[in-house]
């Protein structure tokens, strides 16, 4: 086989349907849109439109709010950790952090880290390096002879404020350098 003989499998690349290109194409004239009405015309978005009646999603009352500062933790119970140790998924010699719990299949998601919860029983002596821990989980780990190191998380508002100050200082420095 040579480079000029390489090609896709049959049916791997399909050309798009070109509508409105004559009656012989099968999709000419109205281009598959039927006749008249809002759906046949361009620039019309009618998702949720109820013929002028107030749409259902606008009639229903609003409830609650979304906290933009809420932390997203992967929650792991000490019982699940013990189960993974018994199954041989976790090495008890090293420090258990987010990556170790993720590879064991215990921590899913959690962009702000792992929070350890106290449901279940822990027998093994473990060292954790995590973002959060409940009172019951801390007692269970210390009772088994383990330790917990908490990772310090910075407030997003403080990080943004610090970044804003640095950007402004850099801009002023650039301006001063340009004048000199």
Backbone as CSV, one residue per row, in Angstrom:
resi,resn,N_x,N_y,N_z,CA_x,CA_y,CA_z,C_x,C_y,C_z
1,UNK,0.845,-1.196,0.000,0.000,0.000,0.000,0.876,1.240,0.000
2,UNK,0.464,2.227,-0.783,1.193,3.492,-0.863,0.315,4.615,-0.338
3,UNK,0.941,5.759,-0.043,0.202,6.908,0.499,-0.928,7.360,-0.422
4,UNK,-0.705,7.270,-1.750,-1.752,7.715,-2.685,-2.873,6.699,-2.851
5,UNK,-2.755,5.540,-2.169,-3.807,4.531,-2.262,-4.681,4.487,-1.005
6,UNK,-4.333,5.316,-0.011,-5.099,5.314,1.230,-6.429,6.031,1.027
7,UNK,-7.514,5.403,1.463,-8.822,6.059,1.402,-9.728,5.513,2.504
8,UNK,-10.778,6.251,2.784,-11.711,5.873,3.847,-12.485,4.612,3.493
9,UNK,-13.021,3.980,4.524,-13.905,2.837,4.303,-15.166,3.298,3.581
10,UNK,-15.828,2.378,2.932,-17.044,2.692,2.191,-18.105,3.211,3.166
11,UNK,-18.651,4.393,2.908,-19.701,4.972,3.737,-19.189,5.763,4.931
12,UNK,-17.861,5.892,5.085,-17.313,6.623,6.230,-17.546,8.127,6.085
13,UNK,-17.493,8.612,4.872,-17.742,10.035,4.629,-18.990,10.200,3.780
14,UNK,-19.965,10.900,4.333,-21.227,11.079,3.631,-21.400,12.559,3.337
15,UNK,-21.686,12.900,2.089,-21.840,14.313,1.744,-23.187,14.814,2.255
16,UNK,-23.230,16.082,2.685,-24.455,16.629,3.247,-25.523,16.797,2.183
17,UNK,-26.774,16.753,2.599,-27.892,16.886,1.671,-28.024,18.353,1.275
18,UNK,-27.989,18.612,-0.021,-28.139,19.985,-0.510,-29.593,20.166,-0.931
19,UNK,-30.339,20.876,-0.076,-31.766,21.040,-0.338,-32.026,22.267,-1.195
20,UNK,-33.181,22.267,-1.847,-33.575,23.410,-2.669,-32.759,23.545,-3.932
21,UNK,-32.366,22.412,-4.542,-31.563,22.452,-5.765,-32.271,21.761,-6.930
22,UNK,-33.553,22.066,-7.103,-34.285,21.545,-8.248,-35.144,20.337,-7.915
23,UNK,-36.217,20.139,-8.726,-37.180,19.072,-8.437,-36.587,17.681,-8.620
24,UNK,-35.565,17.559,-9.431,-34.946,16.248,-9.673,-34.252,15.696,-8.436
25,UNK,-33.872,16.553,-7.512,-33.137,16.096,-6.320,-34.047,15.435,-5.289
26,UNK,-35.349,15.690,-5.388,-36.276,15.141,-4.402,-36.489,16.082,-3.229
27,UNK,-35.602,17.048,-3.052,-35.749,18.044,-1.992,-35.651,19.442,-2.587
28,UNK,-36.340,19.655,-3.698,-36.345,20.962,-4.339,-37.517,21.786,-3.875
29,UNK,-37.756,22.915,-4.504,-38.867,23.829,-4.221,-38.961,24.205,-2.745
30,UNK,-39.730,23.475,-1.927,-39.896,23.876,-0.521,-38.807,23.288,0.373
31,UNK,-37.905,22.495,-0.170,-36.738,21.952,0.529,-37.126,21.162,1.777
32,UNK,-38.216,20.392,1.713,-38.599,19.532,2.815,-39.259,20.245,3.975
33,UNK,-39.606,21.541,3.792,-40.203,22.311,4.884,-41.732,22.388,4.797
34,UNK,-42.324,21.739,3.817,-43.776,21.821,3.671,-44.174,23.163,3.092
35,UNK,-45.422,23.584,3.338,-45.884,24.835,2.746,-46.396,25.798,3.803
36,UNK,-45.984,27.008,3.722,-46.410,28.118,4.583,-46.216,27.860,6.084
37,UNK,-46.536,28.832,6.871,-46.426,28.718,8.320,-45.048,29.070,8.849
38,UNK,-44.967,29.222,10.183,-43.730,29.658,10.820,-42.571,28.694,10.569
39,UNK,-42.858,27.394,10.540,-41.790,26.412,10.361,-41.174,26.460,8.968
40,UNK,-41.884,26.985,7.996,-41.344,27.029,6.638,-40.459,28.247,6.421
41,UNK,-40.554,29.208,7.319,-39.800,30.454,7.151,-38.496,30.431,7.944
42,UNK,-37.523,31.203,7.499,-36.229,31.226,8.182,-36.276,32.167,9.378
43,UNK,-35.376,31.953,10.311,-35.254,32.837,11.458,-36.328,32.655,12.502
44,UNK,-36.996,31.509,12.523,-38.075,31.299,13.479,-37.680,30.193,14.444
45,UNK,-37.632,30.499,15.726,-37.346,29.501,16.744,-38.607,29.347,17.581
46,UNK,-39.228,28.178,17.538,-40.523,28.041,18.202,-40.513,26.990,19.301
47,UNK,-39.338,26.729,19.890,-39.285,25.744,20.970,-40.059,26.275,22.169
48,UNK,-41.063,25.537,22.614,-41.860,25.955,23.753,-42.974,26.927,23.417
49,UNK,-43.138,27.273,22.139,-44.186,28.228,21.724,-45.542,27.534,21.768
50,UNK,-46.540,28.199,22.376,-47.863,27.589,22.520,-48.945,28.432,21.842
51,UNK,-48.655,28.928,20.665,-49.658,29.655,19.887,-50.057,30.974,20.504
52,UNK,-49.176,31.595,21.246,-49.479,32.883,21.862,-49.884,32.760,23.318
53,UNK,-50.338,31.570,23.724,-50.642,31.336,25.149,-49.321,31.349,25.915
54,UNK,-49.369,31.761,27.175,-48.154,31.796,27.993,-47.582,30.375,28.102
55,UNK,-46.340,30.150,27.652,-45.772,28.796,27.655,-45.661,28.205,29.062
56,UNK,-45.690,26.892,29.126,-45.683,26.185,30.403,-44.476,26.557,31.262
57,UNK,-43.290,26.629,30.659,-42.087,26.914,31.438,-42.097,28.333,32.010
58,UNK,-42.936,29.199,31.481,-43.061,30.556,32.026,-44.206,30.660,33.034
59,UNK,-45.170,29.703,32.968,-46.292,29.718,33.912,-45.916,29.138,35.264
60,UNK,-44.917,28.263,35.287,-44.535,27.602,36.537,-43.748,28.563,37.431
61,UNK,-43.955,28.500,38.761,-43.233,29.402,39.661,-41.762,29.020,39.784
62,UNK,-40.941,30.031,40.081,-39.512,29.783,40.260,-39.273,29.336,41.693
63,UNK,-38.283,28.470,41.889,-37.968,27.954,43.224,-36.457,27.971,43.436
64,UNK,-36.017,28.422,44.594,-34.619,28.317,45.002,-33.665,29.159,44.185
65,UNK,-32.386,28.858,44.329,-31.346,29.577,43.600,-30.124,28.680,43.454
66,UNK,-29.193,29.066,42.592,-27.942,28.337,42.415,-26.822,29.120,43.068
67,UNK,-26.174,28.528,44.032,-25.074,29.182,44.725,-23.820,29.082,43.865
68,UNK,-23.350,30.226,43.377,-22.184,30.210,42.479,-20.884,29.970,43.235
69,UNK,-20.925,30.095,44.572,-19.727,29.869,45.375,-19.711,28.478,46.017
70,UNK,-20.682,27.624,45.685,-20.764,26.294,46.282,-19.561,25.462,45.872
71,UNK,-19.033,24.694,46.814,-17.886,23.822,46.531,-18.387,22.490,45.985
72,UNK,-17.630,21.918,45.070,-17.980,20.629,44.479,-16.995,19.580,44.990
73,UNK,-17.427,18.793,45.968,-16.580,17.760,46.550,-17.031,16.379,46.083
74,UNK,-16.061,15.486,45.878,-16.368,14.077,45.668,-16.490,13.471,47.060
75,UNK,-17.655,12.949,47.401,-17.895,12.435,48.751,-17.579,10.942,48.811
76,UNK,-16.721,10.576,49.775,-16.299,9.191,49.944,-16.511,8.791,51.396
77,UNK,-17.183,7.666,51.619,-17.406,7.163,52.972,-16.257,6.259,53.410
78,UNK,-15.958,6.253,54.728,-14.863,5.419,55.238,-15.156,3.933,55.023
79,UNK,-16.423,3.548,55.031,-16.804,2.156,54.768,-16.428,1.730,53.356
80,UNK,-16.591,2.641,52.398,-16.237,2.344,51.002,-14.721,2.208,50.854
81,UNK,-13.974,3.014,51.612,-12.506,2.933,51.588,-12.064,1.572,52.121
82,UNK,-12.669,1.136,53.227,-12.332,-0.170,53.820,-12.670,-1.304,52.858
83,UNK,-13.780,-1.169,52.161,-14.207,-2.184,51.180,-13.183,-2.293,50.041
84,UNK,-12.680,-1.116,49.590,-11.686,-1.089,48.514,-10.359,-1.687,48.975
85,UNK,-10.008,-1.478,50.245,-8.781,-2.072,50.805,-8.913,-3.595,50.839
86,UNK,-10.074,-4.085,51.284,-10.328,-5.528,51.344,-10.278,-6.161,49.952
87,UNK,-10.711,-5.397,48.942,-10.713,-5.889,47.556,-9.329,-5.758,46.916
88,UNK,-8.394,-5.071,47.587,-7.034,-4.903,47.060,-6.893,-3.787,46.047
89,UNK,-7.834,-2.851,46.030,-7.785,-1.727,45.074,-6.924,-0.572,45.578
90,UNK,-6.722,-0.507,46.905,-5.975,0.597,47.507,-4.749,0.066,48.241
91,UNK,-3.598,0.738,48.026,-2.373,0.414,48.745,-2.356,1.225,50.036
92,UNK,-2.311,0.558,51.184,-2.436,1.264,52.467,-1.130,1.921,52.918
93,UNK,-0.034,1.653,52.220,1.249,2.222,52.615,1.365,3.704,52.260
94,UNK,0.855,4.097,51.105,0.987,5.482,50.646,-0.052,6.405,51.249
95,UNK,0.037,7.683,50.846,-0.933,8.685,51.280,-2.121,8.642,50.323
96,UNK,-3.322,8.595,50.873,-4.531,8.563,50.044,-4.979,9.987,49.744
97,UNK,-4.861,10.382,48.483,-5.334,11.702,48.058,-6.404,11.520,46.982
98,UNK,-6.775,12.617,46.349,-7.847,12.581,45.345,-7.519,11.603,44.219
99,UNK,-6.286,11.639,43.722,-5.903,10.766,42.597,-5.960,9.287,42.982
100,UNK,-5.476,8.960,44.187,-5.478,7.567,44.636,-6.906,7.041,44.782
101,UNK,-7.793,7.868,45.313,-9.191,7.459,45.478,-9.907,7.366,44.131
102,UNK,-9.487,8.215,43.196,-10.092,8.197,41.857,-9.696,6.919,41.112
103,UNK,-8.410,6.542,41.195,-7.962,5.328,40.513,-8.589,4.070,41.116
104,UNK,-8.921,4.138,42.408,-9.591,3.006,43.056,-11.071,2.955,42.711
105,UNK,-11.581,4.012,42.056,-12.987,4.056,41.648,-13.919,4.549,42.737
106,UNK,-13.377,5.245,43.743,-14.211,5.735,44.844,-14.650,7.173,44.645
107,UNK,-13.754,8.028,44.167,-14.056,9.452,44.013,-14.440,9.739,42.575
108,UNK,-15.660,10.234,42.375,-16.100,10.610,41.045,-16.346,12.100,41.022
109,UNK,-15.785,12.810,40.059,-15.961,14.262,39.962,-15.218,14.969,41.073
110,UNK,-15.820,16.010,41.596,-15.234,16.738,42.712,-14.091,17.637,42.299
111,UNK,-14.399,18.722,41.583,-13.317,19.601,41.128,-12.631,20.333,42.274
112,UNK,-13.265,20.375,43.452,-12.644,21.019,44.612,-12.017,20.004,45.571
113,UNK,-11.927,18.748,45.173,-11.275,17.745,46.010,-12.236,16.726,46.589
114,UNK,-11.746,15.990,47.603,-12.508,14.903,48.216,-12.900,15.281,49.636
115,UNK,-14.114,14.926,50.013,-14.573,15.096,51.403,-14.879,13.711,51.945
116,UNK,-14.256,13.380,53.056,-14.413,12.073,53.676,-15.578,12.100,54.658
117,UNK,-16.497,11.124,54.512,-17.670,11.042,55.376,-17.596,9.782,56.237
118,UNK,-18.324,9.781,57.356,-18.153,8.756,58.377,-19.024,7.527,58.306
119,UNK,-19.713,7.247,57.223,-20.581,6.066,57.149,-19.734,4.804,56.959
120,UNK,-19.956,3.825,57.790,-19.213,2.573,57.701,-18.150,2.463,58.781
121,UNK,-17.313,1.418,58.637,-16.288,1.145,59.640,-14.924,1.055,58.980
122,UNK,-13.901,1.584,59.653,-12.539,1.565,59.118,-11.637,0.806,60.087
123,UNK,-10.886,-0.179,59.551,-9.998,-0.976,60.404,-8.528,-0.693,60.118
124,UNK,-8.218,-0.261,58.891,-6.826,-0.066,58.482,-6.302,1.304,58.909
125,UNK,-4.989,1.349,59.194,-4.324,2.605,59.554,-3.941,3.309,58.252
126,UNK,-4.575,4.464,57.985,-4.383,5.168,56.714,-4.000,6.626,56.932
127,UNK,-3.292,7.169,55.942,-2.957,8.600,55.949,-3.694,9.243,54.779
128,UNK,-4.549,10.212,55.075,-5.333,10.910,54.044,-4.800,12.318,53.827
129,UNK,-4.853,12.768,52.561,-4.549,14.163,52.227,-5.716,14.635,51.359
130,UNK,-6.709,15.247,52.011,-7.967,15.554,51.341,-8.426,16.970,51.639
131,UNK,-9.516,17.383,50.975,-10.006,18.761,51.101,-10.947,18.956,52.277
132,UNK,-11.650,17.905,52.698,-12.603,18.063,53.792,-12.880,16.743,54.484
133,UNK,-13.321,16.829,55.749,-13.613,15.625,56.515,-14.728,15.929,57.506
134,UNK,-15.626,14.959,57.693,-16.686,15.137,58.689,-16.162,14.722,60.060
135,UNK,-16.903,15.106,61.099,-16.497,14.802,62.468,-16.413,13.288,62.692
136,UNK,-17.428,12.560,62.229,-17.470,11.108,62.386,-16.340,10.411,61.650
137,UNK,-16.011,10.907,60.449,-14.940,10.312,59.657,-13.589,10.539,60.331
138,UNK,-13.390,11.743,60.878,-12.134,12.053,61.577,-11.956,11.109,62.773
139,UNK,-13.034,10.897,63.533,-12.980,10.001,64.689,-12.663,8.569,64.263
140,UNK,-13.272,8.117,63.157,-13.063,6.754,62.676,-11.610,6.538,62.239
141,UNK,-11.035,7.521,61.547,-9.652,7.408,61.051,-8.676,7.426,62.222
142,UNK,-8.884,8.346,63.173,-7.983,8.452,64.326,-8.108,7.239,65.251
143,UNK,-9.302,6.664,65.341,-9.525,5.466,66.143,-8.737,4.283,65.570
144,UNK,-8.646,4.238,64.232,-7.892,3.167,63.560,-6.388,3.450,63.562
145,UNK,-5.978,4.623,64.053,-4.555,4.972,64.123,-4.047,5.735,62.918
146,UNK,-4.937,6.224,62.094,-4.540,6.961,60.897,-4.436,8.454,61.131
147,UNK,-4.144,9.188,60.042,-4.021,10.644,60.137,-4.691,11.309,58.949
148,UNK,-5.092,12.577,59.150,-5.741,13.341,58.082,-5.046,14.689,57.946
149,UNK,-4.625,14.988,56.708,-4.052,16.301,56.405,-5.016,17.007,55.464
150,UNK,-5.467,18.194,55.866,-6.421,18.934,55.035,-5.684,19.868,54.081
151,UNK,-6.122,19.871,52.838,-5.571,20.764,51.821,-6.263,22.112,51.976
152,UNK,-5.494,23.170,52.000,-6.062,24.517,52.147,-6.587,24.985,50.794
153,UNK,-7.879,25.267,50.743,-8.506,25.765,49.514,-8.679,27.264,49.613
154,UNK,-8.284,27.978,48.551,-8.417,29.430,48.565,-9.803,29.824,48.068
155,UNK,-10.285,30.934,48.589,-11.583,31.465,48.199,-11.501,31.991,46.763
156,UNK,-12.426,31.605,45.866,-12.380,32.068,44.476,-12.430,33.590,44.353
157,UNK,-13.171,34.243,45.260,-13.279,35.704,45.203,-11.924,36.345,45.509
158,UNK,-11.184,35.778,46.473,-9.860,36.301,46.808,-8.882,36.090,45.659
159,UNK,-8.938,34.925,45.018,-8.068,34.644,43.878,-8.314,35.628,42.738
160,UNK,-9.598,35.903,42.475,-9.956,36.840,41.402,-9.460,38.246,41.732
161,UNK,-9.602,38.665,42.993,-9.160,39.999,43.408,-7.640,40.130,43.281
162,UNK,-6.910,39.079,43.669,-5.452,39.106,43.569,-5.003,39.179,42.115
163,UNK,-5.682,38.432,41.258,-5.348,38.427,39.831,-5.617,39.801,39.216
164,UNK,-6.737,40.406,39.606,-7.113,41.712,39.079,-6.038,42.751,39.409
165,UNK,-5.518,42.720,40.632,-4.482,43.661,41.040,-3.205,43.481,40.247
166,UNK,-2.823,42.217,39.989,-1.593,41.923,39.243,-1.707,42.387,37.797
167,UNK,-2.867,42.176,37.197,-3.077,42.596,35.806,-2.965,44.111,35.694
168,UNK,-3.556,44.814,36.658,-3.518,46.278,36.642,-2.081,46.776,36.803
169,UNK,-1.331,46.187,37.739,0.064,46.580,37.953,0.897,46.355,36.701
170,UNK,0.674,45.221,36.021,1.423,44.907,34.804,1.107,45.930,33.705
171,UNK,-0.173,46.281,33.584,-0.568,47.240,32.569,0.074,48.599,32.817
172,UNK,0.103,49.044,34.087,0.718,50.323,34.441,2.226,50.299,34.187
173,UNK,2.862,49.171,34.478,4.300,49.025,34.234,4.607,49.082,32.735
174,UNK,3.746,48.430,31.929,3.923,48.450,30.475,3.771,49.863,29.927
175,UNK,2.797,50.594,30.472,2.554,51.964,30.041,3.754,52.856,30.370
176,UNK,4.310,52.677,31.566,5.464,53.470,32.008,6.681,53.151,31.125
177,UNK,6.826,51.874,30.769,7.951,51.473,29.915,7.801,52.037,28.516
178,UNK,6.576,52.143,28.023,6.330,52.677,26.691,6.630,54.174,26.631
179,UNK,6.334,54.895,27.715,6.604,56.341,27.747,8.094,56.637,27.840
180,UNK,8.846,55.780,28.491,10.275,56.031,28.709,11.105,55.763,27.478
